[in-house]
């Protein structure tokens, strides 16, 4: 196998998602038997004190037999977050009235006051779509 064949094997199909200091690489790779699997790599950029930088990488290997369940759980989790918190990013630094002493007990008390418990909110999710 020459060098060209190795390069083609490494780059079967790839997509890149750039997200601030993080970059996500989605790569289709081949097993020794010639089947395909997916790797998802998170690469995060860190700046050193001297101005130089380095990357830390974390990789997930995902095989065909896990695709359906992985996709179902990912969809369930992302839908849950959007249903609970909406799709607008909530950040401490964007909240002028943010207080460090704010805790989860206050949030639970608020949800009970408006007459809907956390358990009731959870049941609003439509699992038929999954």
Coordinates of N, CA, C and O in Angstrom, one line a residue:
X1 N 0.9 -1.2 0.0 CA 0.0 0.0 0.0 C 0.9 1.2 0.0 O 1.7 1.4 0.9
X2 N 0.7 2.1 -1.0 CA 1.6 3.3 -1.0 C 1.0 4.4 -0.2 O -0.1 4.3 0.4
X3 N 1.7 5.5 -0.1 CA 1.3 6.6 0.8 C 0.0 7.2 0.4 O -0.8 7.6 1.2
X4 N -0.2 7.3 -0.9 CA -1.5 7.8 -1.4 C -2.7 7.1 -0.9 O -3.7 7.6 -0.6
X5 N -2.6 5.7 -0.9 CA -3.7 4.9 -0.5 C -4.0 5.2 1.0 O -5.2 5.2 1.4
X6 N -3.0 5.3 1.8 CA -3.1 5.6 3.2 C -3.9 6.9 3.4 O -4.8 7.0 4.2
X7 N -3.5 7.9 2.6 CA -4.2 9.2 2.8 C -5.7 9.1 2.4 O -6.5 9.6 3.1
X8 N -6.0 8.4 1.3 CA -7.4 8.2 1.0 C -8.2 7.5 2.0 O -9.3 7.8 2.3
X9 N -7.5 6.5 2.6 CA -8.2 5.7 3.7 C -8.5 6.6 4.9 O -9.6 6.4 5.5
X10 N -7.6 7.5 5.2 CA -7.8 8.4 6.4 C -8.9 9.4 6.1 O -9.6 9.8 7.0
X11 N -9.1 9.8 4.9 CA -10.1 10.9 4.6 C -11.2 10.4 3.7 O -11.4 10.8 2.6
X12 N -12.0 9.4 4.3 CA -13.1 8.9 3.6 C -14.2 9.9 3.5 O -14.7 10.2 2.4
X13 N -14.5 10.6 4.6 CA -15.5 11.6 4.6 C -15.4 12.4 5.9 O -15.3 11.8 7.0
X14 N -15.2 13.7 5.8 CA -15.0 14.5 7.0 C -15.8 15.8 7.0 O -16.0 16.4 5.9
X15 N -16.2 16.3 8.2 CA -16.8 17.6 8.4 C -16.2 18.2 9.6 O -15.8 17.5 10.5
X16 N -16.1 19.5 9.6 CA -15.5 20.3 10.7 C -16.5 21.3 11.2 O -17.2 22.0 10.4
X17 N -16.7 21.4 12.5 CA -17.5 22.4 13.2 C -16.6 23.2 14.0 O -16.0 22.7 15.0
X18 N -16.5 24.5 13.7 CA -15.7 25.4 14.5 C -16.6 26.2 15.5 O -17.6 26.7 15.0
X19 N -16.2 26.1 16.7 CA -17.1 26.7 17.8 C -16.2 27.4 18.8 O -15.9 26.8 19.8
X20 N -15.8 28.6 18.5 CA -15.0 29.4 19.4 C -13.6 28.7 19.6 O -12.9 28.4 18.6
X21 N -13.2 28.5 20.8 CA -11.9 27.8 21.1 C -11.9 26.3 20.8 O -10.9 25.7 20.8
X22 N -13.1 25.8 20.6 CA -13.3 24.4 20.3 C -13.5 24.1 18.8 O -14.2 24.9 18.1
X23 N -13.0 23.1 18.3 CA -13.3 22.6 17.0 C -13.6 21.1 17.1 O -13.0 20.4 17.8
X24 N -14.7 20.8 16.4 CA -15.2 19.4 16.3 C -14.9 18.8 15.0 O -15.3 19.4 14.0
X25 N -14.3 17.7 14.9 CA -14.0 17.0 13.7 C -14.8 15.7 13.6 O -14.7 14.9 14.5
X26 N -15.6 15.5 12.6 CA -16.4 14.3 12.4 C -15.7 13.6 11.2 O -15.7 14.1 10.1
X27 N -15.2 12.4 11.4 CA -14.5 11.7 10.4 C -15.0 10.2 10.2 O -15.1 9.5 11.2
X28 N -15.3 9.9 9.0 CA -15.6 8.5 8.7 C -14.3 7.8 8.4 O -13.5 8.3 7.6
X29 N -14.1 6.7 9.1 CA -12.8 5.9 9.0 C -13.2 4.4 8.6 O -14.4 4.0 8.8
X30 N -12.2 3.7 8.2 CA -12.4 2.3 7.8 C -11.8 1.3 8.8 O -10.7 1.6 9.3
X31 N -12.5 0.3 9.1 CA -11.9 -0.8 9.9 C -11.0 -1.6 9.0 O -11.0 -1.5 7.8
X32 N -10.2 -2.5 9.6 CA -9.3 -3.4 8.9 C -10.1 -4.3 7.9 O -9.7 -4.7 6.8
X33 N -11.4 -4.6 8.3 CA -12.3 -5.4 7.5 C -12.9 -4.6 6.4 O -13.6 -5.2 5.5
X34 N -12.7 -3.3 6.4 CA -13.3 -2.5 5.3 C -14.6 -1.9 5.6 O -15.3 -1.3 4.8
X35 N -15.1 -2.1 6.8 CA -16.4 -1.4 7.2 C -16.1 0.0 7.7 O -14.9 0.3 7.9
X36 N -17.1 0.8 7.9 CA -16.9 2.2 8.3 C -17.4 2.4 9.7 O -18.3 1.8 10.2
X37 N -16.7 3.4 10.4 CA -17.1 3.8 11.7 C -16.9 5.3 11.8 O -16.2 5.9 10.9
X38 N -17.3 6.0 12.8 CA -17.2 7.4 13.0 C -16.4 7.8 14.1 O -16.5 7.2 15.2
X39 N -15.5 8.8 13.9 CA -14.8 9.4 15.1 C -15.2 10.8 15.2 O -15.4 11.5 14.2
X40 N -15.5 11.2 16.4 CA -15.8 12.6 16.7 C -14.6 13.1 17.6 O -14.4 12.6 18.7
X41 N -13.9 14.1 17.2 CA -12.8 14.7 17.9 C -13.1 16.1 18.3 O -13.4 16.9 17.5
X42 N -12.9 16.4 19.6 CA -13.0 17.7 20.1 C -11.6 18.2 20.3 O -10.8 17.6 21.0
X43 N -11.2 19.3 19.7 CA -9.9 19.9 19.9 C -10.1 21.3 20.5 O -10.9 22.1 19.9
X44 N -9.5 21.5 21.6 CA -9.7 22.8 22.3 C -8.3 23.5 22.4 O -7.3 22.9 22.8
X45 N -8.4 24.8 22.0 CA -7.1 25.6 22.0 C -6.9 26.3 23.4 O -7.8 26.9 23.9
X46 N -5.7 26.1 23.9 CA -5.2 26.7 25.1 C -4.1 27.6 24.8 O -3.1 27.2 24.1
X47 N -4.1 28.9 25.4 CA -3.0 29.8 25.2 C -2.1 29.7 26.4 O -2.5 29.8 27.5
X48 N -0.8 29.6 26.1 CA 0.2 29.6 27.2 C 0.5 31.0 27.6 O 0.2 32.0 26.9
X49 N 1.2 31.1 28.8 CA 1.5 32.5 29.3 C 2.4 33.3 28.3 O 2.3 34.5 28.3
X50 N 3.2 32.6 27.6 CA 4.2 33.3 26.7 C 3.5 33.6 25.3 O 4.2 34.1 24.4
X51 N 2.2 33.4 25.2 CA 1.5 33.7 24.0 C 1.4 32.6 23.0 O 0.6 32.6 22.1
X52 N 2.2 31.5 23.2 CA 2.1 30.4 22.3 C 0.9 29.6 22.7 O 0.2 29.9 23.7
X53 N 0.5 28.6 21.9 CA -0.7 27.9 22.2 C -0.5 26.4 22.0 O 0.4 26.0 21.3
X54 N -1.4 25.6 22.6 CA -1.4 24.1 22.3 C -2.9 23.7 22.3 O -3.8 24.4 22.7
X55 N -3.1 22.5 21.8 CA -4.4 21.9 21.7 C -4.6 20.7 22.6 O -3.6 19.9 22.7
X56 N -5.7 20.5 23.2 CA -6.0 19.2 23.8 C -7.1 18.6 23.0 O -8.1 19.2 22.6
X57 N -6.9 17.3 22.8 CA -7.9 16.6 21.9 C -8.5 15.4 22.7 O -7.9 14.7 23.4
X58 N -9.8 15.2 22.5 CA -10.6 14.1 23.0 C -11.3 13.5 21.9 O -12.0 14.2 21.1
X59 N -11.3 12.1 21.8 CA -11.9 11.4 20.6 C -12.9 10.4 21.1 O -12.7 9.7 22.1
X60 N -14.0 10.3 20.4 CA -15.0 9.3 20.6 C -15.1 8.5 19.3 O -15.1 9.0 18.2
X61 N -15.1 7.2 19.5 CA -15.3 6.2 18.4 C -16.7 5.7 18.5 O -17.2 5.2 19.5
X62 N -17.4 5.8 17.3 CA -18.8 5.4 17.3 C -19.0 4.4 16.1 O -18.7 4.7 15.0
X63 N -19.4 3.2 16.5 CA -19.6 2.1 15.5 C -21.1 1.9 15.1 O -22.0 2.2 15.9
X64 N -21.3 1.3 14.0 CA -22.6 1.2 13.4 C -23.6 0.6 14.4 O -24.8 1.1 14.4
X65 N -23.2 -0.4 15.2 CA -24.2 -1.1 16.0 C -24.8 -0.1 17.1 O -25.8 -0.4 17.7
X66 N -24.1 1.0 17.3 CA -24.5 2.0 18.3 C -25.1 3.2 17.8 O -25.6 4.1 18.5
X67 N -25.2 3.4 16.4 CA -25.7 4.6 15.8 C -27.1 4.9 16.3 O -27.4 6.1 16.7
X68 N -28.0 4.0 16.1 CA -29.4 4.3 16.4 C -29.6 4.8 17.8 O -30.3 5.8 18.1
X69 N -29.1 4.0 18.8 CA -29.3 4.4 20.2 C -28.6 5.7 20.5 O -29.1 6.5 21.3
X70 N -27.4 5.9 20.0 CA -26.6 7.1 20.2 C -27.4 8.3 19.7 O -27.6 9.3 20.4
X71 N -27.9 8.2 18.5 CA -28.7 9.3 17.9 C -30.0 9.5 18.7 O -30.3 10.7 19.0
X72 N -30.7 8.5 19.2 CA -31.9 8.6 20.0 C -31.6 9.4 21.3 O -32.3 10.3 21.7
X73 N -30.5 8.9 22.0 CA -30.2 9.6 23.2 C -29.7 11.0 23.0 O -30.1 11.9 23.8
X74 N -28.9 11.2 22.0 CA -28.5 12.6 21.7 C -29.7 13.5 21.4 O -29.8 14.6 22.0
X75 N -30.6 13.0 20.6 CA -31.8 13.8 20.3 C -32.6 14.0 21.6 O -33.1 15.2 21.8
X76 N -32.8 13.0 22.4 CA -33.6 13.2 23.7 C -32.9 14.2 24.6 O -33.6 15.1 25.1
X77 N -31.6 14.1 24.7 CA -30.9 15.1 25.6 C -31.0 16.5 25.1 O -31.2 17.4 25.8
X78 N -30.7 16.7 23.8 CA -30.7 18.0 23.2 C -32.2 18.6 23.2 O -32.4 19.8 23.6
X79 N -33.2 17.8 22.9 CA -34.6 18.3 23.0 C -34.9 18.6 24.4 O -35.6 19.6 24.7
X80 N -34.5 17.9 25.4 CA -34.8 18.1 26.8 C -34.2 19.5 27.2 O -34.9 20.3 27.8
X81 N -32.9 19.8 26.8 CA -32.3 21.0 27.2 C -33.0 22.2 26.5 O -33.3 23.2 27.2
X82 N -33.4 22.1 25.2 CA -34.1 23.2 24.5 C -35.5 23.4 25.2 O -35.9 24.5 25.4
X83 N -36.2 22.3 25.5 CA -37.5 22.4 26.1 C -37.5 23.0 27.5 O -38.3 23.8 27.9
X84 N -36.4 22.7 28.2 CA -36.3 23.3 29.6 C -35.8 24.7 29.6 O -36.2 25.5 30.4
X85 N -34.8 25.0 28.7 CA -34.1 26.3 28.8 C -34.2 27.1 27.5 O -33.6 28.2 27.5
X86 N -34.8 26.7 26.5 CA -34.9 27.4 25.2 C -33.5 27.3 24.5 O -32.6 26.7 25.0
X87 N -33.5 27.9 23.3 CA -32.2 27.7 22.6 C -31.3 29.0 22.7 O -30.2 29.0 22.1
X88 N -31.7 29.9 23.5 CA -30.8 31.1 23.7 C -29.8 30.7 24.8 O -30.2 30.1 25.8
X89 N -28.6 31.1 24.6 CA -27.5 30.8 25.5 C -27.7 31.6 26.8 O -27.8 32.8 26.7
X90 N -27.7 30.9 27.9 CA -27.7 31.6 29.2 C -26.3 31.6 29.8 O -25.7 30.5 30.0
X91 N -25.8 32.8 30.1 CA -24.4 32.9 30.6 C -24.4 33.8 31.8 O -25.0 34.9 31.7
X92 N -23.6 33.5 32.8 CA -23.5 34.3 34.0 C -23.0 35.7 33.6 O -23.5 36.7 34.1
X93 N -22.1 35.8 32.7 CA -21.5 37.1 32.4 C -22.5 38.0 31.6 O -22.3 39.2 31.5
X94 N -23.6 37.4 31.1 CA -24.6 38.2 30.4 C -25.7 38.7 31.3 O -26.6 39.4 30.8
X95 N -25.7 38.2 32.5 CA -26.8 38.5 33.4 C -26.4 39.6 34.4 O -25.5 39.4 35.3
X96 N -26.9 40.8 34.3 CA -26.5 41.9 35.1 C -26.8 41.7 36.6 O -26.1 42.1 37.5
X97 N -28.0 41.0 36.8 CA -28.4 40.8 38.2 C -27.9 39.4 38.7 O -28.5 38.9 39.7
X98 N -26.9 38.8 38.1 CA -26.4 37.5 38.5 C -25.9 37.6 39.9 O -25.1 38.5 40.3
X99 N -26.3 36.7 40.8 CA -25.8 36.6 42.2 C -25.2 35.3 42.4 O -25.7 34.2 42.1
X100 N -24.0 35.3 42.9 CA -23.2 34.0 43.2 C -24.0 33.1 44.2 O -23.9 31.9 44.1
X101 N -24.7 33.7 45.1 CA -25.4 32.8 46.1 C -26.7 32.2 45.6 O -27.3 31.4 46.3
X102 N -27.1 32.5 44.4 CA -28.3 31.9 43.8 C -28.1 30.4 43.7 O -27.0 29.9 43.2
X103 N -29.0 29.6 44.1 CA -28.9 28.1 44.0 C -30.1 27.4 43.5 O -31.1 28.1 43.2
X104 N -30.0 26.2 43.3 CA -31.0 25.4 42.6 C -32.3 25.3 43.4 O -33.4 25.1 42.9
X105 N -32.2 25.4 44.8 CA -33.4 25.4 45.6 C -34.4 26.5 45.2 O -35.6 26.4 45.2
X106 N -33.8 27.7 44.9 CA -34.6 28.8 44.4 C -35.4 28.5 43.1 O -36.5 28.9 43.0
X107 N -34.7 27.9 42.2 CA -35.3 27.5 40.9 C -36.4 26.5 41.1 O -37.5 26.6 40.5
X108 N -36.2 25.6 42.0 CA -37.3 24.6 42.3 C -38.5 25.3 43.0 O -39.6 25.1 42.6
X109 N -38.2 26.2 43.9 CA -39.3 26.9 44.5 C -40.1 27.7 43.5 O -41.3 27.8 43.6
X110 N -39.4 28.4 42.6 CA -40.1 29.2 41.5 C -41.0 28.3 40.7 O -42.1 28.7 40.4
X111 N -40.5 27.1 40.3 CA -41.3 26.3 39.4 C -42.5 25.8 40.1 O -43.6 25.6 39.5
X112 N -42.4 25.5 41.4 CA -43.6 25.1 42.2 C -44.6 26.2 42.3 O -45.8 26.0 42.2
X113 N -44.1 27.5 42.5 CA -45.0 28.6 42.6 C -45.9 28.8 41.4 O -47.0 29.2 41.5
X114 N -45.3 28.6 40.2 CA -46.1 28.7 39.0 C -47.0 27.5 38.7 O -47.6 27.4 37.7
X115 N -47.0 26.5 39.6 CA -47.9 25.4 39.5 C -47.4 24.3 38.6 O -48.3 23.5 38.3
X116 N -46.2 24.2 38.3 CA -45.7 23.1 37.5 C -44.4 22.6 38.1 O -43.4 23.3 38.2
X117 N -44.4 21.3 38.5 CA -43.2 20.8 39.1 C -42.2 20.4 38.0 O -42.6 20.3 36.8
X118 N -41.0 20.1 38.4 CA -40.0 19.7 37.4 C -40.4 18.4 36.7 O -40.2 18.2 35.5
X119 N -41.1 17.5 37.5 CA -41.6 16.2 36.9 C -42.6 16.5 35.8 O -42.7 15.8 34.8
X120 N -43.5 17.4 36.1 CA -44.6 17.7 35.1 C -44.0 18.3 33.9 O -44.4 18.0 32.8
X121 N -43.0 19.2 34.0 CA -42.3 19.7 32.8 C -41.7 18.6 32.0 O -41.8 18.7 30.8
X122 N -41.1 17.7 32.7 CA -40.4 16.6 32.0 C -41.4 15.8 31.1 O -41.1 15.4 30.0
X123 N -42.6 15.6 31.6 CA -43.6 14.8 30.8 C -44.1 15.6 29.6 O -44.8 15.0 28.8
X124 N -43.8 16.9 29.4 CA -44.2 17.6 28.2 C -43.4 17.2 27.0 O -43.8 17.5 25.9
X125 N -42.3 16.5 27.2 CA -41.5 16.1 26.0 C -42.2 15.0 25.2 O -42.8 14.1 25.8
X126 N -42.2 15.2 23.9 CA -42.9 14.3 23.0 C -41.9 13.2 22.6 O -41.1 13.4 21.8
X127 N -42.1 12.0 23.2 CA -41.1 10.9 22.8 C -41.5 10.2 21.5 O -40.7 9.4 21.0
X128 N -42.6 10.5 21.0 CA -43.0 9.9 19.7 C -42.1 10.3 18.6 O -41.9 9.6 17.6
X129 N -41.5 11.5 18.7 CA -40.6 11.9 17.6 C -39.2 11.2 17.6 O -38.5 11.3 16.7
X130 N -38.9 10.5 18.7 CA -37.6 9.9 18.8 C -37.6 8.5 18.1 O -38.5 7.8 18.1

